[in-house]
Coordinates of C-alpha atoms in Angstrom, one line a residue:
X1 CA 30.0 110.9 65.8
X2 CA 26.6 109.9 67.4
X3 CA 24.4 112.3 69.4
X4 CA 23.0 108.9 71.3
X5 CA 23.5 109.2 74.8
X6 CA 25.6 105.5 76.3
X7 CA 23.4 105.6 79.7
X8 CA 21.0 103.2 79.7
X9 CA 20.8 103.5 83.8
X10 CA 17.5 105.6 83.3
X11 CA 15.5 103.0 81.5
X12 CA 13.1 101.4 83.4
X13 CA 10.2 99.5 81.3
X14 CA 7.3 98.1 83.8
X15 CA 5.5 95.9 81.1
X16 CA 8.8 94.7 78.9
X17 CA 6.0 91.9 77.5
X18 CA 5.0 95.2 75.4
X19 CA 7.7 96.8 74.2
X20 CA 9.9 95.8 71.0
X21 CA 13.3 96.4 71.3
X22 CA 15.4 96.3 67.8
X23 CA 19.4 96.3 68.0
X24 CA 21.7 97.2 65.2
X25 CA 25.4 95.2 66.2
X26 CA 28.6 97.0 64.3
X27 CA 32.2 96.1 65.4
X28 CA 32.8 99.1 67.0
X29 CA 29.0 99.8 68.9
X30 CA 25.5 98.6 69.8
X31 CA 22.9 100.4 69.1
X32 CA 19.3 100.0 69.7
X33 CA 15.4 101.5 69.9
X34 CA 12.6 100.4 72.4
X35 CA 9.1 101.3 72.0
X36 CA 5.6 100.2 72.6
X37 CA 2.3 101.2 71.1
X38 CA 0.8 101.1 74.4
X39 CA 2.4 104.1 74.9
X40 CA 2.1 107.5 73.5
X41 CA 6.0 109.0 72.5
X42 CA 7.5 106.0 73.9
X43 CA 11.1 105.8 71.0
X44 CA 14.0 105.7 73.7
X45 CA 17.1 105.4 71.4
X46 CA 20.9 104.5 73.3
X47 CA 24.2 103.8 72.0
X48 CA 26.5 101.3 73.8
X49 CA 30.7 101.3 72.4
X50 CA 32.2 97.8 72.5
X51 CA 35.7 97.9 74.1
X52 CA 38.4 99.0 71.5
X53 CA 40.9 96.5 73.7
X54 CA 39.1 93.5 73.2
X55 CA 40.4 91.3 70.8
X56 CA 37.0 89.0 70.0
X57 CA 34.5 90.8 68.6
X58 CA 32.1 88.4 70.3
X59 CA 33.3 88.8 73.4
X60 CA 33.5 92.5 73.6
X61 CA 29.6 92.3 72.1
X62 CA 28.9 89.8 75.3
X63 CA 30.1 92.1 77.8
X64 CA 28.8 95.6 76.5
X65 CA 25.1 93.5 76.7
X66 CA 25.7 91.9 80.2
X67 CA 27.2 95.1 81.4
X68 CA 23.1 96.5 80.5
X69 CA 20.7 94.7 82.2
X70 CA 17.9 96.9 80.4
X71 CA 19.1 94.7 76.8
X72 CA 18.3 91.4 78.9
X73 CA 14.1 92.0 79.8
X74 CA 11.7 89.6 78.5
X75 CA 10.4 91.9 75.5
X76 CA 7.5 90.6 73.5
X77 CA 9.6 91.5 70.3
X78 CA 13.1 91.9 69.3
X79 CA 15.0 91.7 66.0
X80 CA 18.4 92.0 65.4
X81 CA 20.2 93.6 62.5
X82 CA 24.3 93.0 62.0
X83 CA 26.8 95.3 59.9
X84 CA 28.7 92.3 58.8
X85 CA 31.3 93.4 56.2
X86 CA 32.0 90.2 54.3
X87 CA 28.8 89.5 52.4
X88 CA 27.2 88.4 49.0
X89 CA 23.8 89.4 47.2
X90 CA 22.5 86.6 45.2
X91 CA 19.4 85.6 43.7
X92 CA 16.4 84.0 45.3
X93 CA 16.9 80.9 43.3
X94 CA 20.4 80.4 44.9
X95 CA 19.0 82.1 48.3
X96 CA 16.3 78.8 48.7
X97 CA 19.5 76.5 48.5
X98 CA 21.5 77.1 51.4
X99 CA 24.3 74.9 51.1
X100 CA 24.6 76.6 47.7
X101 CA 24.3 79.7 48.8
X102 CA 27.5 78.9 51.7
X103 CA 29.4 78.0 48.6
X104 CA 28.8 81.2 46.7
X105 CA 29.7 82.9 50.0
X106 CA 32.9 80.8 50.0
X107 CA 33.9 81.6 46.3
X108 CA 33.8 85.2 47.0
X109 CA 35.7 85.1 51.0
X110 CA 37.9 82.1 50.5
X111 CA 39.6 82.8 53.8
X112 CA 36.8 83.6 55.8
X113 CA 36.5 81.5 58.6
X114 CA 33.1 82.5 60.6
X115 CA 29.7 81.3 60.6
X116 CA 28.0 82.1 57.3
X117 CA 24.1 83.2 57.4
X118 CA 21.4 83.9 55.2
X119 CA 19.0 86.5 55.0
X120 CA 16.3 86.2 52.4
X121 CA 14.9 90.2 51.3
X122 CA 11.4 89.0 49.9
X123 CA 9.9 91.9 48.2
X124 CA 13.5 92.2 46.4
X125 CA 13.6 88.6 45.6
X126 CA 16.9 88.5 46.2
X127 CA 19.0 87.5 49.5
X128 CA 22.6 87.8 51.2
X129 CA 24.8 85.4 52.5
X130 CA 27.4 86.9 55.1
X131 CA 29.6 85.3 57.6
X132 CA 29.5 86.6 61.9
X133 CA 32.6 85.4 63.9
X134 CA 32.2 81.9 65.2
X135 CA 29.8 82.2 68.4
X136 CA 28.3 85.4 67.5
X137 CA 25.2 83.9 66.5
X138 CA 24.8 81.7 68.8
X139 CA 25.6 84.1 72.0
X140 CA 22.4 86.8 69.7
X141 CA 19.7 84.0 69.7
X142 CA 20.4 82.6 73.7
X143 CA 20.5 86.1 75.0
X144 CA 17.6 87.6 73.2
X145 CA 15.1 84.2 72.6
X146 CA 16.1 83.3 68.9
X147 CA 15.2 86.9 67.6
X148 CA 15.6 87.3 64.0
X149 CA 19.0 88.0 62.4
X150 CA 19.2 90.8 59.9
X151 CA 22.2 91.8 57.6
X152 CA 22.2 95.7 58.0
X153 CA 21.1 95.9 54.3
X154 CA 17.8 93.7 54.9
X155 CA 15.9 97.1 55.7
X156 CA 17.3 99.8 53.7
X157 CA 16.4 97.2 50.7
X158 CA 13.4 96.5 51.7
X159 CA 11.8 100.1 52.6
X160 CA 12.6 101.7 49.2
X161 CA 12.0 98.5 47.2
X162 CA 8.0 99.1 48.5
X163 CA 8.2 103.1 47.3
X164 CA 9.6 102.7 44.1
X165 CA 7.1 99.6 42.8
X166 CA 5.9 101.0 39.3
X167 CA 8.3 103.9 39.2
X168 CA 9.3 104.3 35.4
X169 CA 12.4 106.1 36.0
X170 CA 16.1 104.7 38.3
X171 CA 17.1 106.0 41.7
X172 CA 19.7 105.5 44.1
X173 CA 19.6 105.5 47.6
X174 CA 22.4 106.2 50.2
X175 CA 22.8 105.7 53.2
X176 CA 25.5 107.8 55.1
X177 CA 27.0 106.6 58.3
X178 CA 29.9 106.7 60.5
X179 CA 31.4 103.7 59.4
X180 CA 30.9 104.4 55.0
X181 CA 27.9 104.2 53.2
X182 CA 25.0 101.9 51.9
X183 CA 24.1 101.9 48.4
X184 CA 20.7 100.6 46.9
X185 CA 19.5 101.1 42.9
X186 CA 16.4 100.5 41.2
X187 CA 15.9 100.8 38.1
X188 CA 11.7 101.0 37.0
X189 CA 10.8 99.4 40.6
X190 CA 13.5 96.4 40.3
X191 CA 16.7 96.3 42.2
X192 CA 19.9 96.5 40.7
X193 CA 22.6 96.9 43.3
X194 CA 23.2 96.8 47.4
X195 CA 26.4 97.5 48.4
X196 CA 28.1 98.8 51.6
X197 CA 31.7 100.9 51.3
X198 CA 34.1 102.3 53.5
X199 CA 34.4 106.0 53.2
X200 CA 37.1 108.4 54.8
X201 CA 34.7 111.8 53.6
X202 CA 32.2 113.1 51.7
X203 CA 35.1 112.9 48.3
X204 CA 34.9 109.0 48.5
X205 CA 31.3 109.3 48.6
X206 CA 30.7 111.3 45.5
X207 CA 33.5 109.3 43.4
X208 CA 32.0 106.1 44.5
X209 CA 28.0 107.2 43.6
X210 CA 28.9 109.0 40.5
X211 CA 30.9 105.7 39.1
X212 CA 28.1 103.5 40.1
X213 CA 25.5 105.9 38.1
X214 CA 27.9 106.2 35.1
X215 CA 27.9 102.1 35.5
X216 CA 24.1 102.0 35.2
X217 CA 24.1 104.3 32.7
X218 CA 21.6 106.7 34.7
X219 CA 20.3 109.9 33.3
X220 CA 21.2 112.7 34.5
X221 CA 18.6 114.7 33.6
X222 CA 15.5 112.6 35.0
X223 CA 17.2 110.0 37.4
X224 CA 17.4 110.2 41.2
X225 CA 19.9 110.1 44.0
X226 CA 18.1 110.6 47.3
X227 CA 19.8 111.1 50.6
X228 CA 19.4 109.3 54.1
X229 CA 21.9 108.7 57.7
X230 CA 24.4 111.7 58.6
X231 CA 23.3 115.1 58.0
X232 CA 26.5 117.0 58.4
X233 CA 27.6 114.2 55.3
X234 CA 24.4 114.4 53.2
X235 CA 25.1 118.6 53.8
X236 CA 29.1 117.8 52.1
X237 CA 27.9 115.3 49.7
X238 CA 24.5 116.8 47.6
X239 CA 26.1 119.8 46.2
X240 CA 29.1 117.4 44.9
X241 CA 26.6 115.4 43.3
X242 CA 24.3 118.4 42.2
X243 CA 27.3 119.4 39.8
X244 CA 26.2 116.0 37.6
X245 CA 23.1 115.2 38.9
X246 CA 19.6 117.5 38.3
X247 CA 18.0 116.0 41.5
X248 CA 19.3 115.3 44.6
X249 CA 17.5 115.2 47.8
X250 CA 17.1 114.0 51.3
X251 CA 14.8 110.7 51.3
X252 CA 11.0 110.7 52.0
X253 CA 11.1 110.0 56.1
X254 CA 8.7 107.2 56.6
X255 CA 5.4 108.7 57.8
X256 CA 5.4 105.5 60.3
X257 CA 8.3 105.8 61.9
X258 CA 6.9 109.3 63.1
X259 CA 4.5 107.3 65.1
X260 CA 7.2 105.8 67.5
X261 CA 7.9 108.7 69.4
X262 CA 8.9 112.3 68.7
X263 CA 12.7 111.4 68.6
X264 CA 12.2 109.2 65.8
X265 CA 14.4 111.3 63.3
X266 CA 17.5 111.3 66.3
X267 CA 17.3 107.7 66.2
X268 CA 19.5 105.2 63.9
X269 CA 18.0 104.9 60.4
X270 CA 18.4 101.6 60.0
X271 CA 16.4 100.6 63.0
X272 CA 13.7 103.0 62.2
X273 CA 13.6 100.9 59.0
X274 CA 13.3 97.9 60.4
X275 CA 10.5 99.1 62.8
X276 CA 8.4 99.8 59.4
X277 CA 9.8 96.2 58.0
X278 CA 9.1 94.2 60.9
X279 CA 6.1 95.8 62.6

């Protein structure tokens, strides 16, 4: 469960022309960070549930942002990242073709019937296709200016792509959160593998990282797995993995990200990533 507070009646920003606000969309919550470097300690992290009765997940996203008038300022910056669960990774020579990029999306979610997108990750020269529900894109870029549309991979990817450049050995990354976990794994600076599953506990977690490593054929003397997202999960899942695995550890917390505000680490991972990617 989330430690964000959901009242966003105490937000008041004066200058909204200098603050970035960054949104993370999932089916069941919004979440989102504002800060500005005009300010010293400015991070104000909130969490805002979509209705569990509505049927549309559009719709319930349109009335949890109209219902906070703080999401609607004219900020000078604002990005958007989306937990779509019906995506593909594919290569940036498919990526610069977008009609044949919908297709490989197709192939792989015949009966998906959304809007597909495409999000190119540049220092992993690779890029996903994924699919919102039909209007969902639309409603993002009239409400908040054409912002930028970010499948929820885009930063994890992209942060740990730029720390392991000329690293001679393979890690993986995870990413632990309510609704499963994230997976990204480099081999000697080059990604090999995104992926997002659905995970009840931290036993899913371990059988679904230790088949991937045994898949990679990662050592288990000298490769990584390193840690990020819910603590009381990363406290279950390192000692499964420490049974197989010599190191396993929490993830190097961007040294940037500390300059948002002293609440940085309370904040959503994801979005703190994106700050770093996108600033």
């Amino acid at each position: 469960m989330s430690h964000l507070s959901t009242d966003t009646s105490d937000i008041s920003i004066k200058r909204p022309d200098l603050w970035t606000l960054l949104l993370a969309v999932e089916r069941e919550r919004i979440q989102f960070i504002l800060y500005t470097p005009a300010q010293s300690n400015s991070l104000i992290s909130r969490e805002i549930p979509l209705s569990a009765g509505e049927s549309s997940w559009t719709s319930a996203l349109e009335d949890a942002v109209y219902e906070h008038p703080v999401l609607l300022d004219d900020y000078g910056s604002v990005a958007v990242v989306v937990n779509a669960p019906h995506f593909v990774v594919l290569p940036s020579s498919v990526m610069d073709d977008e009609e044949l990029a919908e297709q490989a999306f197709a192939a792989s979610f015949p009966d998906d019937d959304g809007d597909v997108l495409t999000c190119k990750l540049p220092q992993c020269e690779v890029g996903v296709a994924y699919s919102l529900p039909a209007g969902m894109q639309g409603f993002l870029q009239r409400t908040f200016n054409n912002a930028p549309i970010y499948h929820h991979l885009y930063p994890l990817c992209e942060h740990f792509k730029g720390l392991n450049a000329g690293s001679g050995i393979s890690r993986m990354f995870i990413n632990l959160h309510s609704n499963g976990m994230d997976m990204v794994v480099y081999r000697k600076g080059e990604m090999m593998l995104a992926n997002s599953f659905p995970v009840r506990n931290a036993n899913d977690a371990a059988f679904l990282a230790l088949h991937t490593w045994q898949s990679f054929e990662m050592d288990a003397l000298s490769d990584e797995i390193q840690l990020t997202g819910d603590k009381r999960l990363r406290d279950e899942l390192a000692p499964r993995l420490r049974e197989y695995v010599r190191y396993v550890m929490p993830a190097i917390y961007p040294v940037a990200a500390m300059r948002l505000g002293d609440n940085a680490m309370k904040a959503p991972f994801d979005l703190i990533l994106l700050a770093t990617c996108v600033s």
